[in-house]
Amino acid sequence: IRRTADRVVFLYKGKVQWSGSVGEIDTTDNPLVQQFFSASTTGPIQVIG
C-alpha cells in the first residue's frame, strides 16, 4: 500500500472508518488502522482462529 497509493480509505463492517494520506497511517490514533497496519491480533478488529 505504501508504495502504490497516495491516499488510503479504511473500511470496516461496510463503513468508512478512516481516510488519510499514506504518511498519516503511522500517526493516526484510530485503533482499527493501528491494529491492521501493525498486523496485531489484539484490538478492536475481531480475529477468528
PDB file of N, CA and C in Angstrom:
ATOM      1  N   ILE A   1       0.829  -1.188   0.000  1.00  0.00           N
ATOM      2  CA  ILE A   1       0.000   0.000   0.000  1.00  0.00           C
ATOM      3  C   ILE A   1       0.869   1.246   0.000  1.00  0.00           C
ATOM      4  N   ARG A   2       1.892   1.241   0.792  1.00  0.00           N
ATOM      5  CA  ARG A   2       2.744   2.431   0.909  1.00  0.00           C
ATOM      6  C   ARG A   2       3.442   2.782  -0.410  1.00  0.00           C
ATOM      7  N   ARG A   3       3.735   1.780  -1.226  1.00  0.00           N
ATOM      8  CA  ARG A   3       4.439   2.039  -2.486  1.00  0.00           C
ATOM      9  C   ARG A   3       3.503   2.353  -3.643  1.00  0.00           C
ATOM     10  N   THR A   4       2.233   2.011  -3.514  1.00  0.00           N
ATOM     11  CA  THR A   4       1.324   2.145  -4.652  1.00  0.00           C
ATOM     12  C   THR A   4       0.234   3.189  -4.474  1.00  0.00           C
ATOM     13  N   ALA A   5       0.072   3.737  -3.290  1.00  0.00           N
ATOM     14  CA  ALA A   5      -1.038   4.665  -3.045  1.00  0.00           C
ATOM     15  C   ALA A   5      -0.556   5.979  -2.449  1.00  0.00           C
ATOM     16  N   ASP A   6      -1.331   7.012  -2.692  1.00  0.00           N
ATOM     17  CA  ASP A   6      -1.099   8.307  -2.050  1.00  0.00           C
ATOM     18  C   ASP A   6      -2.045   8.492  -0.870  1.00  0.00           C
ATOM     19  N   ARG A   7      -3.264   7.952  -1.040  1.00  0.00           N
ATOM     20  CA  ARG A   7      -4.286   8.086  -0.001  1.00  0.00           C
ATOM     21  C   ARG A   7      -4.881   6.713   0.285  1.00  0.00           C
ATOM     22  N   VAL A   8      -5.419   6.542   1.489  1.00  0.00           N
ATOM     23  CA  VAL A   8      -5.996   5.272   1.918  1.00  0.00           C
ATOM     24  C   VAL A   8      -7.373   5.539   2.517  1.00  0.00           C
ATOM     25  N   VAL A   9      -8.330   4.682   2.178  1.00  0.00           N
ATOM     26  CA  VAL A   9      -9.631   4.688   2.835  1.00  0.00           C
ATOM     27  C   VAL A   9      -9.760   3.330   3.504  1.00  0.00           C
ATOM     28  N   PHE A  10     -10.008   3.319   4.810  1.00  0.00           N
ATOM     29  CA  PHE A  10     -10.088   2.077   5.572  1.00  0.00           C
ATOM     30  C   PHE A  10     -11.554   1.775   5.851  1.00  0.00           C
ATOM     31  N   LEU A  11     -12.014   0.634   5.346  1.00  0.00           N
ATOM     32  CA  LEU A  11     -13.388   0.189   5.548  1.00  0.00           C
ATOM     33  C   LEU A  11     -13.415  -0.917   6.584  1.00  0.00           C
ATOM     34  N   TYR A  12     -14.435  -0.897   7.426  1.00  0.00           N
ATOM     35  CA  TYR A  12     -14.626  -1.970   8.402  1.00  0.00           C
ATOM     36  C   TYR A  12     -16.116  -2.118   8.625  1.00  0.00           C
ATOM     37  N   LYS A  13     -16.590  -3.332   8.483  1.00  0.00           N
ATOM     38  CA  LYS A  13     -18.009  -3.642   8.609  1.00  0.00           C
ATOM     39  C   LYS A  13     -18.859  -2.782   7.678  1.00  0.00           C
ATOM     40  N   GLY A  14     -18.341  -2.568   6.467  1.00  0.00           N
ATOM     41  CA  GLY A  14     -19.094  -1.879   5.434  1.00  0.00           C
ATOM     42  C   GLY A  14     -19.144  -0.368   5.541  1.00  0.00           C
ATOM     43  N   LYS A  15     -18.381   0.210   6.448  1.00  0.00           N
ATOM     44  CA  LYS A  15     -18.401   1.661   6.624  1.00  0.00           C
ATOM     45  C   LYS A  15     -16.983   2.222   6.603  1.00  0.00           C
ATOM     46  N   VAL A  16     -16.871   3.447   6.097  1.00  0.00           N
ATOM     47  CA  VAL A  16     -15.578   4.128   6.115  1.00  0.00           C
ATOM     48  C   VAL A  16     -15.252   4.477   7.558  1.00  0.00           C
ATOM     49  N   GLN A  17     -14.145   3.960   8.050  1.00  0.00           N
ATOM     50  CA  GLN A  17     -13.729   4.203   9.428  1.00  0.00           C
ATOM     51  C   GLN A  17     -12.625   5.250   9.521  1.00  0.00           C
ATOM     52  N   TRP A  18     -11.874   5.397   8.412  1.00  0.00           N
ATOM     53  CA  TRP A  18     -10.755   6.336   8.409  1.00  0.00           C
ATOM     54  C   TRP A  18     -10.329   6.585   6.979  1.00  0.00           C
ATOM     55  N   SER A  19      -9.882   7.790   6.700  1.00  0.00           N
ATOM     56  CA  SER A  19      -9.247   8.082   5.418  1.00  0.00           C
ATOM     57  C   SER A  19      -8.136   9.085   5.662  1.00  0.00           C
ATOM     58  N   GLY A  20      -7.079   8.957   4.888  1.00  0.00           N
ATOM     59  CA  GLY A  20      -5.957   9.867   5.049  1.00  0.00           C
ATOM     60  C   GLY A  20      -4.844   9.529   4.093  1.00  0.00           C
ATOM     61  N   SER A  21      -3.776  10.269   4.205  1.00  0.00           N
ATOM     62  CA  SER A  21      -2.618  10.011   3.347  1.00  0.00           C
ATOM     63  C   SER A  21      -1.845   8.805   3.876  1.00  0.00           C
ATOM     64  N   VAL A  22      -1.034   8.237   3.019  1.00  0.00           N
ATOM     65  CA  VAL A  22      -0.212   7.094   3.418  1.00  0.00           C
ATOM     66  C   VAL A  22       0.672   7.473   4.602  1.00  0.00           C
ATOM     67  N   GLY A  23       1.183   8.682   4.609  1.00  0.00           N
ATOM     68  CA  GLY A  23       2.030   9.139   5.708  1.00  0.00           C
ATOM     69  C   GLY A  23       1.307   9.235   7.037  1.00  0.00           C
ATOM     70  N   GLU A  24      -0.006   9.431   6.996  1.00  0.00           N
ATOM     71  CA  GLU A  24      -0.789   9.549   8.228  1.00  0.00           C
ATOM     72  C   GLU A  24      -1.075   8.203   8.889  1.00  0.00           C
ATOM     73  N   ILE A  25      -0.823   7.112   8.177  1.00  0.00           N
ATOM     74  CA  ILE A  25      -1.067   5.781   8.743  1.00  0.00           C
ATOM     75  C   ILE A  25      -0.295   5.602  10.050  1.00  0.00           C
ATOM     76  N   ASP A  26       0.933   6.061  10.079  1.00  0.00           N
ATOM     77  CA  ASP A  26       1.788   5.856  11.253  1.00  0.00           C
ATOM     78  C   ASP A  26       1.463   6.780  12.415  1.00  0.00           C
ATOM     79  N   THR A  27       0.684   7.832  12.177  1.00  0.00           N
ATOM     80  CA  THR A  27       0.410   8.791  13.250  1.00  0.00           C
ATOM     81  C   THR A  27      -1.056   8.845  13.653  1.00  0.00           C
ATOM     82  N   THR A  28      -1.898   8.033  13.022  1.00  0.00           N
ATOM     83  CA  THR A  28      -3.316   8.064  13.363  1.00  0.00           C
ATOM     84  C   THR A  28      -3.558   7.509  14.764  1.00  0.00           C
ATOM     85  N   ASP A  29      -4.585   8.032  15.410  1.00  0.00           N
ATOM     86  CA  ASP A  29      -4.971   7.488  16.711  1.00  0.00           C
ATOM     87  C   ASP A  29      -6.149   6.523  16.563  1.00  0.00           C
ATOM     88  N   ASN A  30      -6.501   6.177  15.326  1.00  0.00           N
ATOM     89  CA  ASN A  30      -7.597   5.251  15.072  1.00  0.00           C
ATOM     90  C   ASN A  30      -7.139   3.829  15.398  1.00  0.00           C
ATOM     91  N   PRO A  31      -7.766   3.190  16.391  1.00  0.00           N
ATOM     92  CA  PRO A  31      -7.315   1.856  16.807  1.00  0.00           C
ATOM     93  C   PRO A  31      -7.491   0.782  15.735  1.00  0.00           C
ATOM     94  N   LEU A  32      -8.475   0.935  14.855  1.00  0.00           N
ATOM     95  CA  LEU A  32      -8.656  -0.036  13.777  1.00  0.00           C
ATOM     96  C   LEU A  32      -7.479   0.002  12.809  1.00  0.00           C
ATOM     97  N   VAL A  33      -7.093   1.192  12.422  1.00  0.00           N
ATOM     98  CA  VAL A  33      -5.971   1.359  11.494  1.00  0.00           C
ATOM     99  C   VAL A  33      -4.672   0.911  12.148  1.00  0.00           C
ATOM    100  N   GLN A  34      -4.492   1.258  13.402  1.00  0.00           N
ATOM    101  CA  GLN A  34      -3.283   0.853  14.117  1.00  0.00           C
ATOM    102  C   GLN A  34      -3.159  -0.663  14.160  1.00  0.00           C
ATOM    103  N   GLN A  35      -4.254  -1.346  14.499  1.00  0.00           N
ATOM    104  CA  GLN A  35      -4.215  -2.801  14.590  1.00  0.00           C
ATOM    105  C   GLN A  35      -3.939  -3.429  13.223  1.00  0.00           C
ATOM    106  N   PHE A  36      -4.612  -2.956  12.195  1.00  0.00           N
ATOM    107  CA  PHE A  36      -4.455  -3.538  10.863  1.00  0.00           C
ATOM    108  C   PHE A  36      -3.034  -3.388  10.339  1.00  0.00           C
ATOM    109  N   PHE A  37      -2.492  -2.182  10.404  1.00  0.00           N
ATOM    110  CA  PHE A  37      -1.175  -1.946   9.815  1.00  0.00           C
ATOM    111  C   PHE A  37      -0.026  -2.450  10.681  1.00  0.00           C
ATOM    112  N   SER A  38      -0.305  -2.777  11.931  1.00  0.00           N
ATOM    113  CA  SER A  38       0.735  -3.390  12.758  1.00  0.00           C
ATOM    114  C   SER A  38       0.618  -4.918  12.752  1.00  0.00           C
ATOM    115  N   ALA A  39      -0.410  -5.428  12.069  1.00  0.00           N
ATOM    116  CA  ALA A  39      -0.660  -6.871  11.971  1.00  0.00           C
ATOM    117  C   ALA A  39      -0.854  -7.506  13.340  1.00  0.00           C
ATOM    118  N   SER A  40      -1.472  -6.761  14.231  1.00  0.00           N
ATOM    119  CA  SER A  40      -1.712  -7.257  15.586  1.00  0.00           C
ATOM    120  C   SER A  40      -2.994  -8.085  15.632  1.00  0.00           C
ATOM    121  N   THR A  41      -3.016  -9.084  16.483  1.00  0.00           N
ATOM    122  CA  THR A  41      -4.228  -9.882  16.670  1.00  0.00           C
ATOM    123  C   THR A  41      -5.057  -9.379  17.842  1.00  0.00           C
ATOM    124  N   THR A  42      -4.556  -8.387  18.554  1.00  0.00           N
ATOM    125  CA  THR A  42      -5.314  -7.808  19.659  1.00  0.00           C
ATOM    126  C   THR A  42      -5.735  -6.397  19.291  1.00  0.00           C
ATOM    127  N   GLY A  43      -6.976  -6.075  19.625  1.00  0.00           N
ATOM    128  CA  GLY A  43      -7.515  -4.760  19.323  1.00  0.00           C
ATOM    129  C   GLY A  43      -8.986  -4.874  18.968  1.00  0.00           C
ATOM    130  N   PRO A  44      -9.549  -3.821  18.400  1.00  0.00           N
ATOM    131  CA  PRO A  44     -10.983  -3.800  18.132  1.00  0.00           C
ATOM    132  C   PRO A  44     -11.428  -4.692  16.971  1.00  0.00           C
ATOM    133  N   ILE A  45     -10.508  -5.082  16.095  1.00  0.00           N
ATOM    134  CA  ILE A  45     -10.862  -5.981  14.994  1.00  0.00           C
ATOM    135  C   ILE A  45     -10.806  -7.406  15.521  1.00  0.00           C
ATOM    136  N   GLN A  46     -11.942  -8.082  15.453  1.00  0.00           N
ATOM    137  CA  GLN A  46     -12.012  -9.444  15.970  1.00  0.00           C
ATOM    138  C   GLN A  46     -11.279 -10.392  15.028  1.00  0.00           C
ATOM    139  N   VAL A  47     -10.369 -11.159  15.582  1.00  0.00           N
ATOM    140  CA  VAL A  47      -9.600 -12.139  14.817  1.00  0.00           C
ATOM    141  C   VAL A  47     -10.106 -13.522  15.183  1.00  0.00           C
ATOM    142  N   ILE A  48     -10.510 -14.278  14.181  1.00  0.00           N
ATOM    143  CA  ILE A  48     -11.041 -15.621  14.410  1.00  0.00           C
ATOM    144  C   ILE A  48      -9.966 -16.631  14.036  1.00  0.00           C
ATOM    145  N   GLY A  49      -9.743 -17.582  14.925  1.00  0.00           N
ATOM    146  CA  GLY A  49      -8.786 -18.636  14.596  1.00  0.00           C
ATOM    147  C   GLY A  49      -7.822 -18.777  15.644  1.00  0.00           C
TER     148      GLY A  49
END
